[in-house]
Every structure is written in structure tokens, then in C-alpha cells.
XYZ file of N, CA, C and O in Angstrom:
684
model
N 128.810 109.330 101.264
C 128.033 109.796 102.403
C 127.148 110.983 102.006
O 126.027 111.089 102.474
N 127.679 111.836 101.150
C 126.919 113.018 100.718
C 125.659 112.603 99.956
O 124.600 113.197 100.120
N 125.771 111.548 99.105
C 124.614 111.067 98.345
C 123.542 110.531 99.284
O 122.360 110.738 99.083
N 123.945 109.817 100.339
C 123.006 109.289 101.323
C 122.215 110.416 101.973
O 121.023 110.326 102.172
N 122.917 111.500 102.336
C 122.257 112.632 102.962
C 121.256 113.270 102.004
O 120.175 113.667 102.411
N 121.611 113.362 100.727
C 120.703 113.989 99.772
C 119.468 113.120 99.540
O 118.383 113.647 99.339
N 119.625 111.812 99.584
C 118.469 110.919 99.437
C 117.505 111.122 100.596
O 116.305 111.309 100.406
N 118.022 111.124 101.822
C 117.169 111.310 102.990
C 116.578 112.719 103.034
O 115.462 112.916 103.488
N 117.320 113.673 102.542
C 116.848 115.059 102.537
C 115.718 115.264 101.529
O 114.829 116.084 101.745
N 115.726 114.513 100.431
C 114.747 114.688 99.363
C 113.455 113.898 99.577
O 112.544 113.993 98.761
N 113.386 113.115 100.618
C 112.173 112.337 100.882
C 111.115 113.248 101.492
O 111.394 114.056 102.374
N 109.893 113.110 101.018
C 108.766 113.864 101.561
C 108.284 113.131 102.815
O 107.471 112.200 102.744
N 108.778 113.545 103.970
C 108.519 112.825 105.208
C 107.067 112.926 105.649
O 106.553 112.007 106.300
N 106.382 113.987 105.293
C 104.955 114.103 105.633
C 104.174 112.997 104.924
O 103.341 112.317 105.526
N 104.478 112.784 103.634
C 103.807 111.729 102.875
C 104.150 110.355 103.440
O 103.274 109.493 103.554
N 105.404 110.156 103.810
C 105.814 108.876 104.399
C 105.056 108.620 105.694
O 104.541 107.519 105.924
N 104.957 109.628 106.534
C 104.239 109.461 107.806
C 102.747 109.219 107.582
O 102.135 108.389 108.280
N 102.153 109.906 106.616
C 100.743 109.656 106.295
C 100.546 108.232 105.778
O 99.566 107.564 106.123
N 101.479 107.756 104.956
C 101.426 106.391 104.436
C 101.491 105.383 105.589
O 100.701 104.438 105.646
N 102.413 105.595 106.512
C 102.545 104.693 107.664
C 101.278 104.727 108.511
O 100.786 103.679 108.952
N 100.726 105.916 108.711
C 99.492 106.044 109.483
C 98.339 105.294 108.803
O 97.594 104.562 109.458
N 98.199 105.443 107.492
C 97.132 104.741 106.763
C 97.325 103.226 106.814
O 96.356 102.477 106.947
N 98.578 102.769 106.706
C 98.826 101.321 106.814
C 98.445 100.813 108.197
O 97.831 99.761 108.327
N 98.813 101.571 109.224
C 98.492 101.164 110.592
C 96.983 101.124 110.807
O 96.452 100.166 111.374
N 96.274 102.141 110.334
C 94.806 102.182 110.466
C 94.169 101.005 109.718
O 93.257 100.350 110.232
N 94.657 100.719 108.510
C 94.139 99.581 107.748
C 94.376 98.263 108.459
O 93.500 97.386 108.499
N 95.573 98.119 109.029
C 95.914 96.890 109.752
C 95.007 96.711 110.968
O 94.474 95.621 111.210
N 94.778 97.767 111.727
C 93.900 97.707 112.896
C 92.462 97.408 112.462
O 91.744 96.653 113.132
N 92.032 97.971 111.331
C 90.682 97.686 110.823
C 90.525 96.217 110.464
O 89.471 95.626 110.727
N 91.531 95.633 109.848
C 91.470 94.203 109.518
C 91.381 93.392 110.802
O 90.583 92.458 110.916
N 92.199 93.763 111.794
C 92.177 93.059 113.082
C 90.800 93.133 113.725
O 90.265 92.128 114.191
N 90.212 94.316 113.730
C 88.906 94.468 114.389
C 87.786 93.784 113.600
O 86.817 93.317 114.181
N 87.930 93.714 112.280
C 86.875 93.107 111.454
C 86.831 91.589 111.604
O 85.766 90.991 111.480
N 87.969 90.968 111.852
C 88.011 89.502 111.945
C 88.405 89.033 113.345
O 88.864 87.914 113.526
N 88.204 89.864 114.349
C 88.606 89.538 115.713
C 87.963 88.242 116.174
O 86.778 88.002 115.958
N 88.774 87.417 116.808
C 88.329 86.144 117.337
C 89.029 85.959 118.677
O 90.257 86.063 118.754
N 88.280 85.658 119.731
C 88.871 85.520 121.064
C 89.896 84.395 121.125
O 90.830 84.442 121.919
N 89.745 83.385 120.279
C 90.699 82.277 120.254
C 92.044 82.717 119.695
O 93.068 82.117 119.990
N 92.032 83.738 118.861
C 93.253 84.275 118.256
C 93.344 85.756 118.613
O 93.222 86.616 117.761
N 93.539 86.043 119.885
C 93.476 87.437 120.328
C 94.775 88.209 120.098
O 94.782 89.427 120.192
N 95.871 87.536 119.803
C 97.136 88.233 119.564
C 97.109 88.913 118.193
O 96.806 88.295 117.187
N 97.455 90.177 118.177
C 97.468 90.928 116.921
C 98.632 90.494 116.022
O 98.664 90.795 114.838
N 99.569 89.743 116.578
C 100.729 89.267 115.822
C 100.605 87.798 115.425
O 101.602 87.136 115.175
N 99.371 87.281 115.359
C 99.125 85.902 114.954
C 99.176 85.814 113.428
O 98.264 86.263 112.736
N 100.251 85.245 112.902
C 100.474 85.220 111.458
C 99.613 84.193 110.730
O 99.638 84.125 109.510
N 98.818 83.422 111.454
C 97.904 82.491 110.798
C 96.585 83.182 110.436
O 95.777 82.620 109.713
N 96.391 84.375 110.950
C 95.166 85.132 110.693
C 95.415 86.195 109.622
O 96.551 86.509 109.293
N 94.332 86.757 109.083
C 94.441 87.766 108.020
C 95.271 88.973 108.447
O 96.063 89.493 107.682
N 95.073 89.432 109.652
C 95.802 90.615 110.113
C 97.287 90.312 110.289
O 98.119 91.183 110.071
N 97.613 89.080 110.640
C 99.020 88.691 110.729
C 99.675 88.639 109.356
O 100.805 89.087 109.165
N 98.939 88.108 108.388
C 99.449 88.082 107.013
C 99.598 89.497 106.460
O 100.540 89.791 105.733
N 98.661 90.379 106.828
C 98.759 91.768 106.384
C 100.005 92.430 106.975
O 100.656 93.233 106.311
N 100.346 92.075 108.202
C 101.551 92.621 108.827
C 102.798 92.206 108.051
O 103.733 93.003 107.891
N 102.806 90.977 107.552
C 103.927 90.529 106.725
C 104.041 91.410 105.478
O 105.129 91.841 105.096
N 102.908 91.719 104.836
C 102.918 92.581 103.645
C 103.328 94.013 103.996
O 103.960 94.694 103.183
N 102.993 94.463 105.187
C 103.421 95.800 105.618
C 104.943 95.837 105.723
O 105.587 96.771 105.236
N 105.528 94.811 106.341
C 106.987 94.745 106.422
C 107.615 94.630 105.030
O 108.648 95.240 104.753
N 106.975 93.861 104.164
C 107.474 93.741 102.784
C 107.429 95.091 102.071
O 108.341 95.440 101.322
N 106.373 95.872 102.330
C 106.254 97.199 101.708
C 107.397 98.108 102.146
O 107.944 98.868 101.328
N 107.777 98.040 103.416
C 108.911 98.837 103.883
C 110.204 98.405 103.194
O 111.023 99.241 102.810
N 110.376 97.101 103.029
C 111.561 96.607 102.324
C 111.592 97.050 100.870
O 112.632 97.505 100.362
N 110.459 96.946 100.198
C 110.372 97.364 98.796
C 110.607 98.872 98.674
O 111.312 99.329 97.779
N 110.018 99.643 99.594
C 110.213 101.099 99.568
C 111.680 101.448 99.750
O 112.212 102.333 99.061
N 112.364 100.755 100.643
C 113.791 101.003 100.850
C 114.585 100.718 99.577
O 115.429 101.514 99.166
N 114.290 99.597 98.931
C 114.984 99.237 97.694
C 114.726 100.281 96.608
O 115.650 100.700 95.900
N 113.493 100.742 96.487
C 113.152 101.747 95.473
C 113.894 103.053 95.718
O 114.393 103.685 94.790
N 114.002 103.451 96.978
C 114.698 104.698 97.300
C 116.196 104.579 97.020
O 116.821 105.523 96.535
N 116.762 103.419 97.284
C 118.202 103.231 97.113
C 118.603 103.092 95.639
O 119.673 103.536 95.239
N 117.734 102.515 94.827
C 118.052 102.309 93.408
C 118.119 103.644 92.687
O 117.277 104.517 92.892
N 119.094 103.786 91.834
C 119.262 104.995 91.043
C 118.088 105.163 90.078
O 117.582 104.192 89.505
N 117.657 106.399 89.883
C 116.497 106.693 89.032
C 116.703 106.222 87.597
O 115.736 105.871 86.916
N 117.934 106.188 87.129
C 118.184 105.763 85.747
C 117.780 104.302 85.523
O 117.444 103.915 84.402
N 117.784 103.502 86.576
C 117.332 102.113 86.469
C 115.878 102.068 86.021
O 115.508 101.315 85.130
N 115.034 102.893 86.652
C 113.615 102.904 86.325
C 113.380 103.429 84.917
O 112.497 102.959 84.215
N 114.173 104.406 84.519
C 114.060 104.950 83.166
C 114.446 103.881 82.143
O 113.758 103.679 81.145
N 115.530 103.190 82.407
C 116.035 102.183 81.475
C 115.095 100.993 81.332
O 114.865 100.511 80.226
N 114.538 100.523 82.433
C 113.764 99.282 82.410
C 112.247 99.484 82.467
O 111.509 98.525 82.663
N 111.770 100.707 82.273
C 110.334 100.964 82.426
C 109.492 100.169 81.437
O 108.475 99.589 81.818
N 109.909 100.124 80.165
C 109.115 99.374 79.183
C 109.220 97.867 79.420
O 108.253 97.131 79.184
N 110.354 97.397 79.905
C 110.500 95.976 80.228
C 109.564 95.599 81.384
O 108.868 94.578 81.325
N 109.530 96.433 82.414
C 108.636 96.185 83.554
C 107.186 96.192 83.086
O 106.383 95.338 83.486
N 106.853 97.133 82.201
C 105.498 97.205 81.645
C 105.169 95.929 80.861
O 104.094 95.352 81.025
N 106.099 95.481 80.032
C 105.888 94.257 79.253
C 105.691 93.037 80.136
O 104.813 92.202 79.876
N 106.486 92.930 81.197
C 106.346 91.802 82.126
C 104.986 91.863 82.826
O 104.334 90.831 83.023
N 104.546 93.068 83.169
C 103.234 93.177 83.827
C 102.105 92.782 82.873
O 101.138 92.139 83.291
N 102.238 93.112 81.588
C 101.232 92.711 80.600
C 101.222 91.190 80.471
O 100.153 90.561 80.433
N 102.409 90.583 80.425
C 102.488 89.112 80.355
C 101.868 88.466 81.590
O 101.187 87.447 81.484
N 102.078 89.072 82.763
C 101.487 88.501 83.984
C 99.959 88.629 83.970
O 99.262 87.746 84.467
N 99.447 89.714 83.382
C 97.993 89.857 83.262
C 97.413 88.829 82.298
O 96.310 88.323 82.514
N 98.150 88.512 81.252
C 97.724 87.452 80.337
C 97.797 86.084 81.017
O 96.895 85.261 80.878
N 98.877 85.863 81.772
C 99.068 84.577 82.448
C 98.002 84.329 83.507
O 97.549 83.195 83.683
N 97.580 85.382 84.206
C 96.573 85.183 85.251
C 95.238 84.764 84.646
O 94.464 84.041 85.280
N 94.968 85.168 83.405
C 93.738 84.735 82.737
C 93.751 83.230 82.478
O 92.716 82.572 82.544
N 94.931 82.688 82.197
C 95.039 81.265 81.886
C 95.290 80.415 83.129
O 94.739 79.324 83.257
N 96.129 80.911 84.043
C 96.579 80.081 85.165
C 96.158 80.604 86.530
O 96.493 80.004 87.546
N 95.453 81.721 86.574
C 95.098 82.333 87.847
C 94.020 81.573 88.586
O 93.296 80.759 88.026
N 93.918 81.892 89.861
C 92.895 81.275 90.707
C 91.667 82.175 90.718
O 91.774 83.391 90.825
N 90.506 81.548 90.597
C 89.262 82.312 90.615
C 88.807 82.501 92.054
O 88.633 81.546 92.803
N 88.638 83.764 92.419
C 88.162 84.127 93.758
C 87.004 85.092 93.588
O 87.156 86.123 92.941
N 85.866 84.747 94.133
C 84.657 85.586 94.075
C 84.291 85.946 92.641
O 83.921 87.074 92.345
N 84.414 84.990 91.737
C 84.011 85.199 90.351
C 85.018 85.936 89.494
O 84.750 86.242 88.338
N 86.184 86.226 90.031
C 87.207 86.963 89.299
C 88.498 86.144 89.248
O 89.013 85.726 90.280
N 88.978 85.904 88.034
C 90.232 85.166 87.873
C 91.356 86.194 87.789
O 91.830 86.553 86.721
N 91.784 86.691 88.959
C 92.763 87.770 88.970
C 93.878 87.578 89.993
O 94.582 88.524 90.315
N 94.034 86.369 90.480
C 95.036 86.110 91.511
C 95.906 84.915 91.139
O 95.418 83.919 90.607
N 97.185 84.995 91.489
C 98.074 83.834 91.480
C 98.166 83.352 92.913
O 98.381 84.144 93.832
N 97.982 82.066 93.114
C 98.042 81.487 94.450
C 99.327 80.680 94.572
O 99.571 79.763 93.784
N 100.165 81.022 95.560
C 101.393 80.304 95.856
C 101.321 79.874 97.318
O 101.694 80.638 98.208
N 100.804 78.685 97.558
C 100.603 78.234 98.929
C 99.555 79.105 99.599
O 98.453 79.259 99.108
N 99.936 79.715 100.721
C 98.989 80.574 101.425
C 99.087 82.035 100.977
O 98.384 82.890 101.499
N 99.951 82.301 100.003
C 100.137 83.676 99.512
C 99.427 83.838 98.183
O 99.595 83.029 97.271
N 98.635 84.898 98.062
C 97.956 85.230 96.813
C 98.476 86.585 96.333
O 98.602 87.520 97.124
N 98.795 86.661 95.056
C 99.319 87.896 94.461
C 98.424 88.296 93.306
O 98.064 87.468 92.468
N 98.081 89.565 93.254
C 97.218 90.098 92.210
C 98.072 90.933 91.247
O 98.504 92.036 91.589
N 98.322 90.435 90.030
C 99.169 91.155 89.075
C 98.643 92.539 88.703
O 99.420 93.404 88.308
N 97.354 92.781 88.856
C 96.794 94.096 88.535
C 97.429 95.192 89.381
O 97.598 96.319 88.913
N 97.795 94.867 90.604
C 98.429 95.866 91.473
C 99.801 96.260 90.936
O 100.175 97.433 90.975
N 100.548 95.302 90.426
C 101.858 95.603 89.850
C 101.705 96.310 88.506
O 102.543 97.123 88.127
N 100.624 96.014 87.798
C 100.382 96.650 86.503
C 100.115 98.145 86.662
O 100.458 98.931 85.774
N 99.526 98.538 87.769
C 99.300 99.973 88.015
C 100.632 100.706 88.078
O 100.808 101.755 87.445
N 101.561 100.167 88.830
C 102.895 100.765 88.944
C 103.611 100.744 87.599
O 104.186 101.745 87.170
N 103.561 99.617 86.911
C 104.257 99.469 85.628
C 103.688 100.416 84.579
O 104.438 100.993 83.774
N 102.386 100.603 84.576
C 101.754 101.509 83.619
C 102.164 102.956 83.899
O 102.477 103.707 82.969
N 102.175 103.335 85.156
C 102.615 104.690 85.512
C 104.067 104.910 85.102
O 104.425 105.973 84.584
N 104.892 103.890 85.280
C 106.306 103.976 84.902
C 106.458 104.110 83.391
O 107.213 104.967 82.904
N 105.745 103.291 82.629
C 105.824 103.350 81.168
C 105.266 104.671 80.642
O 105.836 105.263 79.711
N 104.207 105.139 81.231
C 103.616 106.412 80.812
C 104.568 107.571 81.102
O 104.730 108.470 80.268
N 105.211 107.545 82.248
C 106.192 108.585 82.586
C 107.364 108.566 81.614
O 107.835 109.613 81.177
N 107.822 107.373 81.266
C 108.925 107.247 80.299
C 108.506 107.812 78.946
O 109.250 108.553 78.311
N 107.313 107.466 78.496
C 106.836 107.946 77.202
C 106.678 109.470 77.203
O 107.101 110.151 76.275
N 106.075 110.004 78.247
C 105.811 111.436 78.312
C 107.083 112.269 78.497
O 107.101 113.451 78.164
N 108.127 111.657 79.029
C 109.376 112.393 79.246
C 110.338 112.289 78.070
O 111.443 112.824 78.141
N 109.931 111.637 77.009
C 110.802 111.488 75.834
C 111.103 112.857 75.230
O 110.263 113.755 75.216
N 112.296 112.976 74.729
C 112.727 114.221 74.101
C 111.867 114.496 72.869
O 111.587 113.610 72.082
N 111.437 115.718 72.711
C 110.604 116.161 71.590
C 109.225 115.498 71.549
O 108.616 115.419 70.498
N 108.738 115.014 72.669
C 107.406 114.423 72.706
C 106.386 115.553 72.748
O 106.462 116.435 73.580
N 105.470 115.537 71.827
C 104.449 116.585 71.743
C 103.100 115.964 72.123
O 102.488 115.261 71.330
N 102.677 116.240 73.327
C 101.474 115.605 73.876
C 100.206 116.020 73.139
O 99.219 115.290 73.140
N 100.232 117.169 72.466
C 99.014 117.657 71.818
C 98.723 116.983 70.483
O 97.660 117.201 69.899
N 99.620 116.134 69.999
C 99.377 115.474 68.716
C 98.438 114.283 68.901
O 98.380 113.669 69.968
N 97.725 113.955 67.844
C 96.793 112.830 67.871
C 97.541 111.511 68.069
O 97.083 110.628 68.802
N 98.698 111.389 67.450
C 99.503 110.167 67.571
C 99.939 109.938 69.021
O 99.877 108.812 69.527
N 100.367 111.013 69.689
C 100.760 110.893 71.096
C 99.574 110.475 71.955
O 99.701 109.640 72.850
N 98.416 111.040 71.670
C 97.210 110.680 72.412
C 96.881 109.201 72.233
O 96.512 108.520 73.194
N 97.038 108.692 71.016
C 96.806 107.260 70.764
C 97.786 106.393 71.546
O 97.395 105.362 72.112
N 99.052 106.786 71.556
C 100.044 106.014 72.314
C 99.729 106.014 73.809
O 99.807 104.973 74.465
N 99.383 107.184 74.322
C 99.046 107.289 75.746
C 97.832 106.418 76.077
O 97.834 105.673 77.061
N 96.812 106.503 75.238
C 95.615 105.685 75.463
C 95.938 104.194 75.355
O 95.414 103.388 76.128
N 96.804 103.842 74.421
C 97.202 102.442 74.281
C 97.928 101.928 75.510
O 97.654 100.818 75.989
N 98.853 102.735 76.038
C 99.593 102.340 77.243
C 98.631 102.127 78.408
O 98.799 101.197 79.201
N 97.606 102.953 78.500
C 96.661 102.845 79.612
C 95.581 101.793 79.382
O 95.187 101.082 80.306
N 95.094 101.689 78.156
C 93.959 100.800 77.892
C 94.330 99.320 77.828
O 93.496 98.472 78.136
N 95.560 99.001 77.416
C 95.949 97.592 77.319
C 95.847 96.883 78.671
O 95.128 95.877 78.792
N 96.499 97.374 79.730
C 96.324 96.685 81.018
C 94.906 96.810 81.564
O 94.393 95.858 82.162
N 94.267 97.958 81.353
C 92.890 98.129 81.850
C 91.963 97.114 81.199
O 91.109 96.533 81.860
N 92.132 96.887 79.901
C 91.304 95.907 79.194
C 91.551 94.493 79.681
O 90.609 93.716 79.866
N 92.824 94.149 79.899
C 93.147 92.802 80.392
C 92.598 92.582 81.799
O 92.178 91.479 82.148
N 92.594 93.621 82.598
C 92.050 93.512 83.957
C 90.524 93.435 83.909
O 89.909 92.684 84.663
N 89.905 94.164 82.995
C 88.443 94.136 82.864
C 87.956 92.760 82.429
O 86.868 92.333 82.821
N 88.765 92.045 81.647
C 88.389 90.704 81.171
C 88.374 89.698 82.321
O 87.669 88.700 82.271
N 89.096 89.946 83.399
C 89.228 88.975 84.491
C 87.906 88.657 85.194
O 87.801 87.529 85.659
N 86.904 89.268 85.438
C 86.662 90.698 85.470
C 86.958 91.282 86.845
O 86.528 90.757 87.876
N 87.689 92.383 86.853
C 87.992 93.123 88.075
C 87.845 94.609 87.748
O 88.827 95.313 87.559
N 86.607 95.040 87.628
C 86.336 96.404 87.172
C 86.834 97.466 88.150
O 87.201 98.550 87.735
N 86.884 97.146 89.423
C 87.404 98.090 90.396
C 88.854 98.455 90.114
O 89.234 99.622 90.126
N 89.659 97.452 89.833
C 91.067 97.700 89.484
C 91.192 98.331 88.111
O 92.072 99.169 87.885
N 90.345 97.940 87.175
C 90.416 98.500 85.820
C 90.074 99.990 85.823
O 90.666 100.753 85.060
N 89.161 100.397 86.678
C 88.764 101.799 86.725
C 89.898 102.715 87.183
O 89.919 103.890 86.835
N 90.838 102.181 87.934
C 91.970 102.977 88.413
C 92.750 103.572 87.237
O 93.294 104.657 87.336
N 92.781 102.881 86.117
C 93.546 103.342 84.967
C 92.899 104.551 84.299
O 93.523 105.211 83.485
N 91.661 104.812 84.615
C 90.963 105.957 84.024
C 90.945 107.126 84.972
O 90.709 108.215 84.645
């Protein structure tokens, strides 16, 4: 019980509330942008705003899982997660669906997933693991090369799709 209290106590609730507010504003913007009198319910899951609501609920579930998982899990599996994200970026080049001239999505029925979004998280995780290594000296040229390699590999794979907007996030 004490651990549960410390988890809830350590959460930055202002950031959580701002995140919820931004999600709500984004959801309302999607609703207003594609409003159709035939589909006037904001909870119509056949429309874009309804599908976005499903992803909002999924985000809450994922956030809960991330908060509950012990931090050592992320430390232990950071390079594995990074490797899987690199493989998914390679796979989307071969098997992805082309949308608006960019082959950057996996299509599973009515659900489309963009591996570049997961690569952002995986890259941040791998970079944090590398930078937190014992005796890591960031001022060395070798460390700079490793850091650039961790960042440039997914950015380059995303740029090839081409999805320059997502690739720029890495810089």
C-alpha cells in the first residue's frame, strides 16, 4: 500500500491535467473539422473522432501500465525496445501502406499504426539508457558518435519513407 501511495504522490498532476486538456481539445477539433449532420453523435465510432476517442482510451490504459511497471523494466529492455522499433521501421518500408505519398503506416483492418511514433519513445529510452551508463563521458568524440547513431538511425529510416515531419522530431 505504501508503494501505491508513493507512485500517486510522485506523479506530476499538473502535466497530467494539461495532457488530458490537450487530448480533449484535439478530440473536439477533429469532431468540428469533420462534422456531418448525419453523424451528429460525438461518440460515433465509425467516424474519425470516434476512432480518436478509442485511441484516447488506449492512451489512458498505456499510461496506467507504464506507471505501474517498475522502472528497472525500462532500463533492462530499453535496447530491445529500440531494436524492435528499428525492425518495425524497416518492415514498414517493405510491407507498409502508402498514404499521401508516404509509406509509413501498417494497416490492420480499419486501424492504421505508424511505427515512427513508437520509434520516438524507443529512441528516447535507448538514449536515456546510454547516457545513464556508469562512467559515460558525454564530452568524448566516441560518445557523441554513439549518441548521433542512436538518433540518426531511426531518423534516417523515417526520412526514407518519406515522412520528414516525423524525422525532424529526432533533431
